[in-house]
Tab-separated table of C-alpha atoms in Angstrom:
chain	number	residue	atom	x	y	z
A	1	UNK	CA	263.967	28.823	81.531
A	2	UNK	CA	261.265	29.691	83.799
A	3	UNK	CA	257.656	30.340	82.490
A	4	UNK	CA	256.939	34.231	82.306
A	5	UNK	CA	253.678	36.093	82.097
A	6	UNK	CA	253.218	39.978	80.542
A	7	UNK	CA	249.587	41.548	80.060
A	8	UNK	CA	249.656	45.379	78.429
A	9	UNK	CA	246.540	47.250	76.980
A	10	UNK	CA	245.462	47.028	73.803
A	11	UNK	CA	242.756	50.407	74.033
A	12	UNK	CA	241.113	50.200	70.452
A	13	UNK	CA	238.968	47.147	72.409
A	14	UNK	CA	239.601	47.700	75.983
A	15	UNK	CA	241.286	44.817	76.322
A	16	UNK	CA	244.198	43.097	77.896
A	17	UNK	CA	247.549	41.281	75.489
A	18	UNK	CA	248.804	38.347	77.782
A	19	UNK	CA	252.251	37.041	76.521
A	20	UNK	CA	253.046	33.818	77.957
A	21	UNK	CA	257.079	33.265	77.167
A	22	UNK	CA	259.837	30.284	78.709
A	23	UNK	CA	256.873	27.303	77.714
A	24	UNK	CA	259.134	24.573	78.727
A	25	UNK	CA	259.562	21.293	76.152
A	26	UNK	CA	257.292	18.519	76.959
A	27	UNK	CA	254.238	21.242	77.587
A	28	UNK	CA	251.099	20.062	76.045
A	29	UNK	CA	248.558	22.256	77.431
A	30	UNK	CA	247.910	26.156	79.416
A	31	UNK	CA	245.518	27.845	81.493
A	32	UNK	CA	245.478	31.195	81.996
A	33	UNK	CA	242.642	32.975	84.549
A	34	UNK	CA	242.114	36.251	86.484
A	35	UNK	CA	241.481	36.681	90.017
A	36	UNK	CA	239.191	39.703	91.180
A	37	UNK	CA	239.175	41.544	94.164
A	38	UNK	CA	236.252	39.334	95.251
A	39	UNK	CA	238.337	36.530	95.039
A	40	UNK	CA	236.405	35.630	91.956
A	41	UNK	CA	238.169	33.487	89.502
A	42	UNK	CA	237.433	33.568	85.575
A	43	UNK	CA	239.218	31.705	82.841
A	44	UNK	CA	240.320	33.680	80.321
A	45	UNK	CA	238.160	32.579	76.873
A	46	UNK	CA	239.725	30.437	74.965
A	47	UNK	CA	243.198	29.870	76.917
A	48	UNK	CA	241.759	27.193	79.041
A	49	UNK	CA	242.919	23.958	78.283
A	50	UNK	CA	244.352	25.582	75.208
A	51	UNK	CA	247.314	23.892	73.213
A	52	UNK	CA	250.758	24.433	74.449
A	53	UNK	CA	252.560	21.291	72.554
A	54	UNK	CA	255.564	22.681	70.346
A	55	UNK	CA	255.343	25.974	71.416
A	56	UNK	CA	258.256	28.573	72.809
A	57	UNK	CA	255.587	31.237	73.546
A	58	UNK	CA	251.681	32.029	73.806
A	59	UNK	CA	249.805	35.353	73.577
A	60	UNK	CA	246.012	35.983	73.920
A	61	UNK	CA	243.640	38.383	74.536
A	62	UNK	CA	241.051	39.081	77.507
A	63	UNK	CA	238.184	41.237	75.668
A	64	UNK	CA	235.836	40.624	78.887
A	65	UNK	CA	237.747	41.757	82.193
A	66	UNK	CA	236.165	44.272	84.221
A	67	UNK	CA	236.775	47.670	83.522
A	68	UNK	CA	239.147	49.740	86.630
A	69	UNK	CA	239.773	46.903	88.250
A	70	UNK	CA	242.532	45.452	89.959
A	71	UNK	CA	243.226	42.236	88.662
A	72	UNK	CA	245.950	39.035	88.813
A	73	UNK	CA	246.357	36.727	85.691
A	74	UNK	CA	248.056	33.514	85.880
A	75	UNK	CA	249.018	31.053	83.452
A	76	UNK	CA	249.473	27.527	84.850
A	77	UNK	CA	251.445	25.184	81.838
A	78	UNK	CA	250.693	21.496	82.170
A	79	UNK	CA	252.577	18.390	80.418
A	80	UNK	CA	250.782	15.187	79.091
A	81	UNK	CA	249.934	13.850	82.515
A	82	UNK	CA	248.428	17.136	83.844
A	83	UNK	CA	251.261	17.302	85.887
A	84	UNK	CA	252.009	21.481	86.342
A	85	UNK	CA	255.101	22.322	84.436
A	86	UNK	CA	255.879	25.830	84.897
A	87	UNK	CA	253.427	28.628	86.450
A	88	UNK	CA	253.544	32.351	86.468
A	89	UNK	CA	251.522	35.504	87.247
A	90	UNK	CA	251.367	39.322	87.035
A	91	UNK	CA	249.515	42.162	88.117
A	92	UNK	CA	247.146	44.321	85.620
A	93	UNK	CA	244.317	46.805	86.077
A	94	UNK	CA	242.522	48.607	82.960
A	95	UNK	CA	242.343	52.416	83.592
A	96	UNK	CA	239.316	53.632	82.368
A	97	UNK	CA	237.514	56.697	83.192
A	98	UNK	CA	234.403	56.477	85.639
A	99	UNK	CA	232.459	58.386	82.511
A	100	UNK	CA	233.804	56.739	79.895
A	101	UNK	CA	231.285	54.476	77.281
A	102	UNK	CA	230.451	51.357	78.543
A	103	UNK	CA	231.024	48.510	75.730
A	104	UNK	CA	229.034	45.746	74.475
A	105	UNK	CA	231.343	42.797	73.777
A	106	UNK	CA	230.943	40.556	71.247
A	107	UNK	CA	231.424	36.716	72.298
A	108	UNK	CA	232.080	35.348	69.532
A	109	UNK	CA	233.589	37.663	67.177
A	110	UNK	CA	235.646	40.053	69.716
A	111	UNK	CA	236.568	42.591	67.747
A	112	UNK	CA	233.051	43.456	66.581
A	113	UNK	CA	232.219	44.618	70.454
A	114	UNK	CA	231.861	48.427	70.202
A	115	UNK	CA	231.626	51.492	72.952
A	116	UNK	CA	227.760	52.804	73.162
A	117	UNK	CA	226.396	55.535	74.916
A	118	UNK	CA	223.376	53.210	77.347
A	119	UNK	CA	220.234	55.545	77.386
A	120	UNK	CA	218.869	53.282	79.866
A	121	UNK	CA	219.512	50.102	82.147
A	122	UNK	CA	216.141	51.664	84.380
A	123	UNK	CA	215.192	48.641	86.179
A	124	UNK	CA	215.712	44.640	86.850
A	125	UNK	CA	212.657	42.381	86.697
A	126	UNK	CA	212.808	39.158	89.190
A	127	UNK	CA	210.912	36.575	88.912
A	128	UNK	CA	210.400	33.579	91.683
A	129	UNK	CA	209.809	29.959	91.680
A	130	UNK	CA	206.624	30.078	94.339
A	131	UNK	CA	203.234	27.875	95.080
A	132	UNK	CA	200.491	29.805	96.661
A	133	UNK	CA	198.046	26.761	97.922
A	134	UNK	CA	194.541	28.407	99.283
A	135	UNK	CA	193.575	25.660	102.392
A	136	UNK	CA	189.478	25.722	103.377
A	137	UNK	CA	189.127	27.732	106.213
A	138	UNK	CA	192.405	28.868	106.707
A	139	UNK	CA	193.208	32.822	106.324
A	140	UNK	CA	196.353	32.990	105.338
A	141	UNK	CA	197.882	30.254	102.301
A	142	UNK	CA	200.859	28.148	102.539
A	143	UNK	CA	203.786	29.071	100.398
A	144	UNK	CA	205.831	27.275	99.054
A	145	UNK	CA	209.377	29.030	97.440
A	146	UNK	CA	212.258	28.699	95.922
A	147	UNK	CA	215.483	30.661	94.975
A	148	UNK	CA	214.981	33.816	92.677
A	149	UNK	CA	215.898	33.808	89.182
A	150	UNK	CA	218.246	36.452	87.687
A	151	UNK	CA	216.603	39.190	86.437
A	152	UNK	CA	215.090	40.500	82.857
A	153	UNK	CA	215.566	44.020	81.735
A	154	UNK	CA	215.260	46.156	78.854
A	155	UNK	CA	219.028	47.790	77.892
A	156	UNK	CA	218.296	50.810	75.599
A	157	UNK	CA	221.581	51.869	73.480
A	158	UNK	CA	222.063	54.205	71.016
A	159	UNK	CA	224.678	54.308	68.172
A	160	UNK	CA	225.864	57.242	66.291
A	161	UNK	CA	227.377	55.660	62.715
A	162	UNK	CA	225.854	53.558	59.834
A	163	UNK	CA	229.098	51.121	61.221
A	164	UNK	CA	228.006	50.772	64.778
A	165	UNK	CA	224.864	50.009	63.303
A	166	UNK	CA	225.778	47.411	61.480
A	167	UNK	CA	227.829	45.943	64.013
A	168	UNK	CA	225.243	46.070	66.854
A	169	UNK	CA	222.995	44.780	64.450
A	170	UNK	CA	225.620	41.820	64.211
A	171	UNK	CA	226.314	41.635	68.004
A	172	UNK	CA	222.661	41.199	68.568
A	173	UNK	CA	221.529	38.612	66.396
A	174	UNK	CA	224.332	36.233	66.490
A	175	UNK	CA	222.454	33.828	69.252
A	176	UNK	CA	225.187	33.802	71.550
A	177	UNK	CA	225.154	35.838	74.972
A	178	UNK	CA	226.835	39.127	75.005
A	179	UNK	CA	228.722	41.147	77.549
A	180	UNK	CA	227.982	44.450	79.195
A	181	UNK	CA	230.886	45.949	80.583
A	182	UNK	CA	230.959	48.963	82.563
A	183	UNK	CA	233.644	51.327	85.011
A	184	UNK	CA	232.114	50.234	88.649
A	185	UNK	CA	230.989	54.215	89.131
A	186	UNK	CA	228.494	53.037	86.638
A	187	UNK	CA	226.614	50.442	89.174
A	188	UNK	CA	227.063	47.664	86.913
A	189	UNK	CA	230.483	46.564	86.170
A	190	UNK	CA	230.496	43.035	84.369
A	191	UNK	CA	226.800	41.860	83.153
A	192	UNK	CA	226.007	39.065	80.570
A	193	UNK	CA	222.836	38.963	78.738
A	194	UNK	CA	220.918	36.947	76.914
A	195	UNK	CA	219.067	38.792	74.466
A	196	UNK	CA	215.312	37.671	73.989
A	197	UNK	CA	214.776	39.912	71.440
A	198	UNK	CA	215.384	43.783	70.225
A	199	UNK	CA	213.839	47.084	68.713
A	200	UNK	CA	215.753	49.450	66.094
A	201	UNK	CA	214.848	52.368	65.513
A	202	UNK	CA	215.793	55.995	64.624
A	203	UNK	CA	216.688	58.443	67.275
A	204	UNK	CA	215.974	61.101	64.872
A	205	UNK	CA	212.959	62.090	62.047
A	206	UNK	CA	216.115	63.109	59.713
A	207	UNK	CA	216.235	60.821	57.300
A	208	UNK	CA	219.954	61.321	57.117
A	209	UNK	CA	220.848	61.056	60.621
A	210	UNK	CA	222.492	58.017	60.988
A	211	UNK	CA	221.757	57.349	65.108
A	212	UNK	CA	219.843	54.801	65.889
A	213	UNK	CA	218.480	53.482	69.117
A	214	UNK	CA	218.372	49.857	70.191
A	215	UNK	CA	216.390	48.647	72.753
A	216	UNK	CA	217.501	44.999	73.614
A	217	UNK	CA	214.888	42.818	75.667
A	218	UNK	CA	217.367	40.247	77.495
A	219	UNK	CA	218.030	38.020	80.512
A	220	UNK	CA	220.958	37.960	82.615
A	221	UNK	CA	222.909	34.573	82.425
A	222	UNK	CA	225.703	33.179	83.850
A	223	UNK	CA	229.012	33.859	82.156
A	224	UNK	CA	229.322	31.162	78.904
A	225	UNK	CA	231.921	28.665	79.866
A	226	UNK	CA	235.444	29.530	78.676
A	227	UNK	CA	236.694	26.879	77.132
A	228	UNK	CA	233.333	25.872	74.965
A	229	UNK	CA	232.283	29.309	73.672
A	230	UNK	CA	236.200	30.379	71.851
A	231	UNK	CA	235.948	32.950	69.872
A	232	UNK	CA	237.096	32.847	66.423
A	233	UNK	CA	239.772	34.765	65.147
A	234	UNK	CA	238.886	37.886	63.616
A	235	UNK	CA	240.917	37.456	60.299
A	236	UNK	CA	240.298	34.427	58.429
A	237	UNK	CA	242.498	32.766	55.171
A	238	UNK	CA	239.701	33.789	52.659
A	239	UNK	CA	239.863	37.312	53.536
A	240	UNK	CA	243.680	37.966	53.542
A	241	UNK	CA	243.632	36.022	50.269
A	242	UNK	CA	241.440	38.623	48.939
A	243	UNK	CA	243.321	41.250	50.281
A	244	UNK	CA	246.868	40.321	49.560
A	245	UNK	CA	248.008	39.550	45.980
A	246	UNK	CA	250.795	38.099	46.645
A	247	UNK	CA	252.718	36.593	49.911
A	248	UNK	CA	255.333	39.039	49.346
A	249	UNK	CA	252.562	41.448	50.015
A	250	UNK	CA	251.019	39.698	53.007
A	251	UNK	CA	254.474	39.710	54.540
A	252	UNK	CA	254.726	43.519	54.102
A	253	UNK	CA	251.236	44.075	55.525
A	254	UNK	CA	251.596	41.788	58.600
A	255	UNK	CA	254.878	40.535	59.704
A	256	UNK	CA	253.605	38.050	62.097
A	257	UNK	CA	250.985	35.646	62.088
A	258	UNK	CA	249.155	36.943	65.242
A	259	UNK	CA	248.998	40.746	63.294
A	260	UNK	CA	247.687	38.943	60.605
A	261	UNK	CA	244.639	36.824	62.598
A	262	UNK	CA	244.275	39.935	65.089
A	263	UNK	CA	244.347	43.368	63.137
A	264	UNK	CA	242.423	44.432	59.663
A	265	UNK	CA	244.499	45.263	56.478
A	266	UNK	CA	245.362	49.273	56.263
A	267	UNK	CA	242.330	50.605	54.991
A	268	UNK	CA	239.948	48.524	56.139
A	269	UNK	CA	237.824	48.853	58.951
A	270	UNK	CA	235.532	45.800	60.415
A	271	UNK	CA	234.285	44.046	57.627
A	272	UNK	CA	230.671	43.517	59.400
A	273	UNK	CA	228.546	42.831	56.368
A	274	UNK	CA	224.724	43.611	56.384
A	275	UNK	CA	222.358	41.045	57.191
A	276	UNK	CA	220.558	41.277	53.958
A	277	UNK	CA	221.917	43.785	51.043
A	278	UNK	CA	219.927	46.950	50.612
A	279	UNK	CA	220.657	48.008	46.821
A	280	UNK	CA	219.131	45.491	45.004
């Protein structure tokens, strides 16, 4: 059976399902990566290299590909040798409005990435490698350059909720780089950041509004290698062990193991807890 390759939207994260079906037997590893118009190819995080051995079928998810964009995913299976045992690809674009919210993604815990209205993105600050040397007697010095470096910025965001507070909050002070995605209308399209530090503060004198605005000092960085930084999945065994009494119960509230690890019981939204408690 030949090696097949599906990729639907999943919209409550803007992402992209990729079902990888017909692994042959004897397959020990898979890659799967998009191409971009540019030509641009991008693993997929944490389906590079990723364990095939004993397995009929794969899925995973892309949280980070570019927003309105014509894409092609590919999933190349390899056996124990690295030899290529089976390879397949489809075609798969995200429709998203040109005015929709752009998203701050979440490396490593992708489902805490959230939509947020961006108040401001006004400028990028480069910075170069030069030598000015002054020489006796000469007007004019001799420089001495080399490439730029990417730029620093200051990415203002506001949220509206106590929730997306929390879980900004979260995405910002994990350590790891994050993600701003945007439709390419917005002049941005795919940006990753490291954040050097960040502001919160209220949007509003009400002490009941909940809005708050961030404003995130950071660094653009190159995109974190794939198959290092792997996200974790967003369910883990201590929290549906808290949550189901029984496995008769787990059963009814996910019938599969991947709606177990990828979705939140009914009821429960994302279980972001505060950085430090506030009632005591």
């Amino acid at each position: 059976m030949a090696v097949t390759l599906a990729v639907t939207e999943e919209p409550e994260r803007a992402a992209a399902r990729v079902a990888v079906g017909g692994i042959p037997a004897g397959a020990a590893t898979l890659t799967v990566e998009r191409t971009s118009p540019s030509g641009a190819v991008a693993g997929v995080r944490g389906a590079v290299g990723a364990s095939a051995s004993g397995l009929a079928s794969y899925v995973t998810r892309d949280y980070e590909l570019p927003l309105g964009v014509a894409l092609t995913y590919a999933v190349t299976v390899y056996d124990g040798a690295s030899a290529v045992v089976g390879q397949a690809s489809a075609a798969f674009e995200l429709t998203y409005p040109d005015l929709g919210d752009p998203w701050l993604v979440d490396l490593a815990r992708p489902l805490n990435s959230l939509p947020v209205l961006v108040e401001s993105l006004a400028e990028l600050s480069y910075e170069a490698a030069t030598g000015v040397h002054r020489v006796l007697e000469r007007r004019a010095p001799v420089l001495t350059a080399l490439p730029g470096w990417t730029p620093a910025a200051e990415l203002v965001v506001v949220t509206a909720t106590e929730e997306e507070r929390e879980r900004a909050r979260a995405l910002l002070g994990t350590g790891y780089p994050l993600l701003l995605r945007t439709p390419p209308a917005q002049g941005v399209g795919n940006i990753f950041l490291g954040v050097t530090g960040f502001v919160e503060a209220r949007a509003s004198r009400l002490a009941q509004a909940q809005d708050r605005r961030f404003r995130i000092s950071c660094t653009q960085v190159e995109r974190p290698d794939p198959s290092i930084y792997v996200p974790l999945a967003p369910s883990t065994y201590a929290g549906a062990k808290a949550t189901y009494a029984t496995y008769a119960d787990l059963l009814a509230g996910a019938a599969t193991y991947e709606g177990l690890a990828y979705t939140y019981p009914s009821g429960v939204a994302d279980p972001i807890l505060p950085w430090l408690p506030d009632d005591v």
